[in-house]
Amino acid sequence: MKLLGVISLVSMLAVTPLYAKQSSEPVEITKVFEKLNLSAEQKQQMKLMREEMQRNVEKNKVAVAEAQAKLDSVLDGESSDETIRTAHAELVKQRNELESQQLEHMLKVRALLTPEQRKTFSSLRPRGKNGNESRGLAPNHK
């Protein structure tokens, strides 16, 4: 469950629209960079990974939206159960692809961090009411 929380933090950082004044970095990322005490090289690598993630997420969001529209369309019509199941399976596939992309991104980020930075990064993940519990995931039990 900790992994899912970290994935949600990485995803938030990858697609957040808020930008810091006089900086091309999102506000949340700037704060995380400061807390992690990243080197200049780590910051550059994180920026490149985030840009790649954003491109991938945007492509996948389109695929998810198309699959959702297809499912809505077949549910509204006189489609067979099998057609509906097929459309639903495609939607699930596209959502899983998005989650897999987010996981792979998180693993790349983790590989870039020192053990101490990993601990700090893990402590920054969303928890509780607005964290992973709000996404329907089981709470983090220790």
Coordinates of N, CA and C in Angstrom, one line a residue:
M1 N 0.8 -1.2 0.0 CA 0.0 0.0 0.0 C 0.9 1.3 0.0
K2 N 2.0 1.2 0.6 CA 2.9 2.3 0.6 C 3.3 2.7 -0.8
L3 N 3.5 1.6 -1.6 CA 3.9 1.8 -3.0 C 2.8 2.6 -3.8
L4 N 1.6 2.3 -3.5 CA 0.5 3.0 -4.2 C 0.4 4.4 -3.8
G5 N 0.7 4.7 -2.5 CA 0.8 6.1 -2.1 C 1.9 6.9 -2.7
V6 N 3.1 6.2 -2.9 CA 4.2 6.9 -3.5 C 3.9 7.1 -5.0
I7 N 3.2 6.1 -5.6 CA 2.8 6.3 -7.0 C 1.9 7.5 -7.1
S8 N 0.9 7.7 -6.2 CA 0.0 8.8 -6.3 C 0.8 10.1 -6.1
L9 N 1.8 10.2 -5.3 CA 2.6 11.4 -5.2 C 3.4 11.7 -6.4
V10 N 4.0 10.6 -7.0 CA 4.7 10.8 -8.3 C 3.8 11.3 -9.4
S11 N 2.6 10.7 -9.5 CA 1.6 11.1 -10.5 C 1.2 12.5 -10.3
M12 N 1.0 12.9 -9.1 CA 0.6 14.3 -8.8 C 1.7 15.2 -9.3
L13 N 2.9 14.8 -9.0 CA 4.0 15.7 -9.4 C 4.2 15.7 -10.9
A14 N 3.9 14.6 -11.5 CA 4.1 14.5 -13.0 C 3.0 15.3 -13.7
V15 N 1.9 15.5 -13.2 CA 0.8 16.1 -14.0 C 0.2 17.4 -13.4
T16 N 0.8 17.9 -12.3 CA 0.3 19.1 -11.6 C 0.4 20.3 -12.5
P17 N -0.7 21.1 -12.5 CA -0.7 22.3 -13.4 C -0.2 23.6 -12.7
L18 N 0.0 23.6 -11.4 CA 0.4 24.8 -10.8 C 1.9 25.1 -11.0
Y19 N 2.2 26.3 -11.4 CA 3.6 26.7 -11.6 C 4.1 27.8 -10.7
A20 N 5.3 27.7 -10.3 CA 5.9 28.7 -9.4 C 6.2 29.9 -10.2
K21 N 6.2 31.1 -9.6 CA 6.5 32.3 -10.2 C 7.9 32.3 -10.7
Q22 N 8.2 32.8 -11.8 CA 9.6 32.9 -12.4 C 10.2 31.5 -12.5
S23 N 9.5 30.5 -12.6 CA 10.1 29.2 -12.8 C 9.2 28.3 -13.6
S24 N 9.7 27.4 -14.4 CA 8.9 26.5 -15.2 C 8.5 25.3 -14.4
E25 N 9.0 25.1 -13.2 CA 8.7 24.0 -12.3 C 7.4 24.2 -11.6
P26 N 6.6 23.2 -11.5 CA 5.4 23.3 -10.7 C 5.7 23.6 -9.2
V27 N 4.9 24.3 -8.5 CA 5.1 24.6 -7.1 C 5.4 23.4 -6.3
E28 N 4.6 22.4 -6.4 CA 4.8 21.2 -5.6 C 6.1 20.5 -5.9
I29 N 6.6 20.5 -7.1 CA 7.9 19.9 -7.4 C 9.0 20.7 -6.8
T30 N 8.9 22.0 -6.9 CA 9.9 22.9 -6.3 C 10.1 22.6 -4.8
K31 N 9.0 22.4 -4.1 CA 9.0 22.1 -2.7 C 9.6 20.8 -2.4
V32 N 9.2 19.8 -3.2 CA 9.8 18.4 -3.1 C 11.3 18.5 -3.3
F33 N 11.7 19.1 -4.4 CA 13.2 19.2 -4.7 C 13.9 19.8 -3.5
E34 N 13.3 20.8 -2.9 CA 14.0 21.5 -1.7 C 14.1 20.5 -0.5
K35 N 13.0 19.8 -0.3 CA 12.9 18.9 0.9 C 13.9 17.7 0.7
L36 N 14.0 17.3 -0.6 CA 14.9 16.1 -0.9 C 16.4 16.5 -1.0
N37 N 16.6 17.8 -1.1 CA 18.0 18.3 -1.2 C 18.7 17.7 -2.4
L38 N 18.0 17.7 -3.6 CA 18.5 17.1 -4.8 C 19.7 17.9 -5.3
S39 N 20.6 17.1 -5.9 CA 21.7 17.7 -6.6 C 21.2 18.4 -7.9
A40 N 22.1 19.2 -8.5 CA 21.7 19.8 -9.8 C 21.4 18.7 -10.8
E41 N 22.2 17.7 -10.8 CA 22.1 16.6 -11.8 C 20.8 15.9 -11.5
Q42 N 20.5 15.6 -10.3 CA 19.2 14.9 -9.9 C 18.0 15.8 -10.4
K43 N 18.1 17.1 -10.1 CA 17.0 18.0 -10.5 C 16.8 17.9 -12.0
Q44 N 17.8 17.9 -12.8 CA 17.7 17.9 -14.3 C 17.1 16.6 -14.7
Q45 N 17.6 15.5 -14.1 CA 17.1 14.1 -14.5 C 15.6 14.0 -14.1
M46 N 15.2 14.5 -12.9 CA 13.8 14.5 -12.5 C 13.0 15.3 -13.5
K47 N 13.5 16.5 -13.9 CA 12.7 17.3 -14.8 C 12.5 16.6 -16.2
L48 N 13.5 15.9 -16.7 CA 13.4 15.2 -17.9 C 12.4 14.0 -17.8
M49 N 12.5 13.3 -16.7 CA 11.6 12.2 -16.4 C 10.1 12.7 -16.3
R50 N 10.0 13.8 -15.6 CA 8.6 14.4 -15.5 C 8.0 14.8 -16.8
E51 N 8.8 15.4 -17.7 CA 8.3 15.8 -19.0 C 7.9 14.6 -19.8
E52 N 8.7 13.5 -19.7 CA 8.4 12.3 -20.4 C 7.1 11.7 -19.9
M53 N 7.0 11.7 -18.6 CA 5.8 11.1 -17.9 C 4.5 11.9 -18.3
Q54 N 4.7 13.3 -18.4 CA 3.5 14.1 -18.8 C 3.1 13.7 -20.2
R55 N 4.0 13.5 -21.1 CA 3.7 13.2 -22.5 C 2.9 11.8 -22.5
N56 N 3.5 10.9 -21.8 CA 2.8 9.5 -21.7 C 1.5 9.6 -21.1
V57 N 1.3 10.3 -20.0 CA 0.0 10.4 -19.3 C -1.0 11.1 -20.2
E58 N -0.6 12.1 -20.9 CA -1.6 12.8 -21.8 C -2.1 11.8 -22.9
K59 N -1.2 11.1 -23.5 CA -1.6 10.1 -24.5 C -2.5 9.1 -23.9
N60 N -2.2 8.6 -22.7 CA -3.0 7.6 -22.1 C -4.4 8.1 -21.6
K61 N -4.4 9.4 -21.2 CA -5.7 10.0 -20.8 C -6.6 10.0 -22.0
V62 N -6.1 10.3 -23.2 CA -6.9 10.3 -24.4 C -7.5 8.9 -24.6
A63 N -6.6 7.9 -24.5 CA -7.1 6.5 -24.7 C -8.1 6.1 -23.7
V64 N -7.9 6.5 -22.4 CA -8.9 6.2 -21.4 C -10.3 6.9 -21.7
A65 N -10.2 8.2 -22.1 CA -11.4 8.9 -22.4 C -12.1 8.3 -23.6
E66 N -11.4 7.8 -24.6 CA -12.0 7.2 -25.8 C -12.7 5.9 -25.4
A67 N -12.0 5.1 -24.5 CA -12.5 3.8 -24.1 C -13.8 4.1 -23.2
Q68 N -13.8 5.1 -22.4 CA -14.9 5.4 -21.6 C -16.1 5.8 -22.5
A69 N -15.8 6.6 -23.5 CA -16.9 7.1 -24.4 C -17.5 5.9 -25.2
K70 N -16.6 4.9 -25.6 CA -17.1 3.7 -26.3 C -18.0 2.9 -25.3
L71 N -17.6 2.8 -24.1 CA -18.4 2.0 -23.1 C -19.7 2.7 -22.9
D72 N -19.7 4.0 -22.8 CA -20.9 4.8 -22.6 C -21.8 4.6 -23.8
S73 N -21.2 4.6 -25.0 CA -22.0 4.4 -26.2 C -22.7 3.1 -26.3
V74 N -21.9 2.0 -26.0 CA -22.5 0.7 -26.1 C -23.6 0.4 -25.0
L75 N -23.4 1.1 -23.9 CA -24.3 0.9 -22.8 C -25.6 1.6 -23.1
D76 N -25.6 2.7 -23.9 CA -26.7 3.5 -24.2 C -27.5 2.9 -25.4
G77 N -26.9 2.0 -26.1 CA -27.5 1.4 -27.3 C -28.1 0.0 -27.0
E78 N -28.3 -0.7 -28.1 CA -28.9 -2.0 -28.0 C -27.8 -3.1 -28.2
S79 N -26.6 -2.8 -27.7 CA -25.5 -3.7 -27.8 C -25.6 -4.9 -27.0
S80 N -25.0 -6.0 -27.5 CA -25.0 -7.3 -26.8 C -24.1 -7.2 -25.5
D81 N -24.4 -8.1 -24.7 CA -23.6 -8.2 -23.4 C -22.1 -8.3 -23.7
E82 N -21.8 -9.1 -24.7 CA -20.4 -9.4 -25.1 C -19.8 -8.1 -25.6
T83 N -20.5 -7.3 -26.4 CA -19.9 -6.0 -26.8 C -19.7 -5.1 -25.7
I84 N -20.6 -5.1 -24.7 CA -20.4 -4.2 -23.5 C -19.2 -4.7 -22.7
R85 N -19.1 -6.0 -22.5 CA -17.9 -6.6 -21.8 C -16.6 -6.2 -22.5
T86 N -16.6 -6.3 -23.8 CA -15.4 -6.0 -24.6 C -15.0 -4.5 -24.4
A87 N -16.0 -3.6 -24.4 CA -15.7 -2.2 -24.2 C -15.2 -2.0 -22.8
H88 N -15.8 -2.6 -21.9 CA -15.4 -2.5 -20.5 C -14.0 -3.0 -20.3
A89 N -13.7 -4.1 -20.9 CA -12.3 -4.7 -20.8 C -11.3 -3.7 -21.4
E90 N -11.6 -3.1 -22.5 CA -10.7 -2.1 -23.1 C -10.5 -0.9 -22.1
L91 N -11.5 -0.4 -21.5 CA -11.4 0.7 -20.5 C -10.5 0.2 -19.4
V92 N -10.7 -0.9 -18.8 CA -9.9 -1.5 -17.7 C -8.4 -1.6 -18.2
K93 N -8.2 -2.0 -19.4 CA -6.9 -2.2 -20.0 C -6.2 -0.8 -20.0
Q94 N -6.9 0.2 -20.5 CA -6.3 1.5 -20.6 C -6.0 2.1 -19.3
R95 N -6.9 1.9 -18.3 CA -6.6 2.4 -16.9 C -5.4 1.7 -16.3
N96 N -5.3 0.4 -16.5 CA -4.2 -0.3 -16.0 C -2.9 0.2 -16.7
E97 N -2.9 0.5 -18.0 CA -1.8 1.0 -18.6 C -1.3 2.3 -18.0
L98 N -2.2 3.2 -17.7 CA -1.9 4.4 -17.0 C -1.2 4.1 -15.7
E99 N -1.8 3.2 -14.9 CA -1.2 2.9 -13.6 C 0.2 2.3 -13.8
S100 N 0.4 1.5 -14.8 CA 1.7 0.9 -15.0 C 2.7 1.9 -15.4
Q101 N 2.3 2.9 -16.2 CA 3.2 4.0 -16.6 C 3.6 4.8 -15.3
Q102 N 2.7 5.0 -14.4 CA 2.9 5.7 -13.2 C 3.9 5.0 -12.3
L103 N 3.7 3.6 -12.2 CA 4.6 2.8 -11.4 C 6.0 2.8 -12.0
E104 N 6.1 2.7 -13.3 CA 7.5 2.7 -13.9 C 8.2 4.1 -13.7
H105 N 7.4 5.1 -13.8 CA 8.0 6.5 -13.5 C 8.5 6.5 -12.0
M106 N 7.6 6.0 -11.1 CA 8.0 6.0 -9.7 C 9.3 5.2 -9.5
L107 N 9.4 4.1 -10.2 CA 10.6 3.3 -10.0 C 11.9 4.0 -10.6
K108 N 11.7 4.8 -11.6 CA 12.8 5.6 -12.2 C 13.2 6.6 -11.2
V109 N 12.2 7.3 -10.6 CA 12.5 8.3 -9.6 C 13.2 7.7 -8.4
R110 N 12.7 6.6 -7.9 CA 13.4 5.9 -6.7 C 14.8 5.5 -7.1
A111 N 15.1 5.1 -8.3 CA 16.5 4.7 -8.6 C 17.4 5.9 -8.6
L112 N 16.9 7.1 -8.8 CA 17.6 8.3 -8.9 C 18.0 8.8 -7.5
L113 N 17.2 8.4 -6.5 CA 17.4 9.0 -5.1 C 18.4 8.1 -4.3
T114 N 19.0 8.8 -3.3 CA 19.8 8.1 -2.3 C 18.9 7.4 -1.3
P115 N 19.3 6.5 -0.5 CA 18.5 5.9 0.5 C 17.8 6.9 1.4
E116 N 18.6 7.9 1.8 CA 18.0 9.0 2.7 C 16.9 9.8 2.0
Q117 N 17.2 10.1 0.7 CA 16.2 10.8 -0.1 C 14.9 10.0 -0.3
R118 N 15.1 8.7 -0.4 CA 13.9 7.8 -0.5 C 13.0 7.8 0.7
K119 N 13.7 7.8 1.9 CA 12.9 7.9 3.1 C 12.1 9.2 3.2
T120 N 12.8 10.3 2.8 CA 12.1 11.6 2.8 C 11.0 11.7 1.8
F121 N 11.3 11.2 0.6 CA 10.3 11.1 -0.5 C 9.0 10.3 0.0
S122 N 9.3 9.2 0.6 CA 8.2 8.3 1.1 C 7.3 9.1 2.1
S123 N 8.0 9.9 3.0 CA 7.3 10.6 4.0 C 6.4 11.7 3.4
L124 N 6.7 12.1 2.2 CA 5.9 13.2 1.5 C 4.6 12.7 0.8
R125 N 4.5 11.4 0.7 CA 3.3 10.9 0.0 C 2.0 11.3 0.7
P126 N 0.9 11.5 -0.1 CA -0.4 11.8 0.5 C -0.9 10.7 1.4
R127 N -1.5 11.1 2.5 CA -2.0 10.1 3.4 C -3.4 10.6 3.9
G128 N -4.2 9.7 4.5 CA -5.4 10.1 5.1 C -6.5 10.6 4.2
K129 N -7.2 11.5 4.7 CA -8.4 12.0 4.0 C -8.2 12.3 2.5
N130 N -7.1 13.0 2.2 CA -6.8 13.4 0.8 C -5.8 12.6 0.2
G131 N -5.3 11.5 0.9 CA -4.3 10.7 0.3 C -4.9 9.4 -0.3
N132 N -4.2 8.3 -0.1 CA -4.6 7.1 -0.8 C -6.0 6.6 -0.3
E133 N -6.4 6.9 0.9 CA -7.7 6.4 1.4 C -8.8 7.0 0.6
S134 N -8.6 8.3 0.2 CA -9.7 8.9 -0.6 C -9.8 8.3 -2.0
R135 N -8.8 7.5 -2.4 CA -8.9 6.9 -3.7 C -9.4 5.5 -3.6
G136 N -10.0 5.1 -2.4 CA -10.6 3.8 -2.3 C -9.6 2.7 -2.0
L137 N -8.3 3.1 -1.7 CA -7.3 2.1 -1.3 C -7.3 1.9 0.2
A138 N -6.8 0.7 0.6 CA -6.8 0.4 2.0 C -5.9 1.3 2.7
P139 N -6.2 1.7 4.0 CA -5.3 2.6 4.7 C -3.9 1.9 5.0
N140 N -3.0 2.7 5.2 CA -1.6 2.3 5.5 C -1.5 1.8 6.9
H141 N -1.4 0.5 7.1 CA -1.3 0.0 8.5 C 0.2 -0.4 8.7
K142 N 0.6 -0.1 9.9 CA 2.0 -0.5 10.3 C 2.0 -1.6 11.3

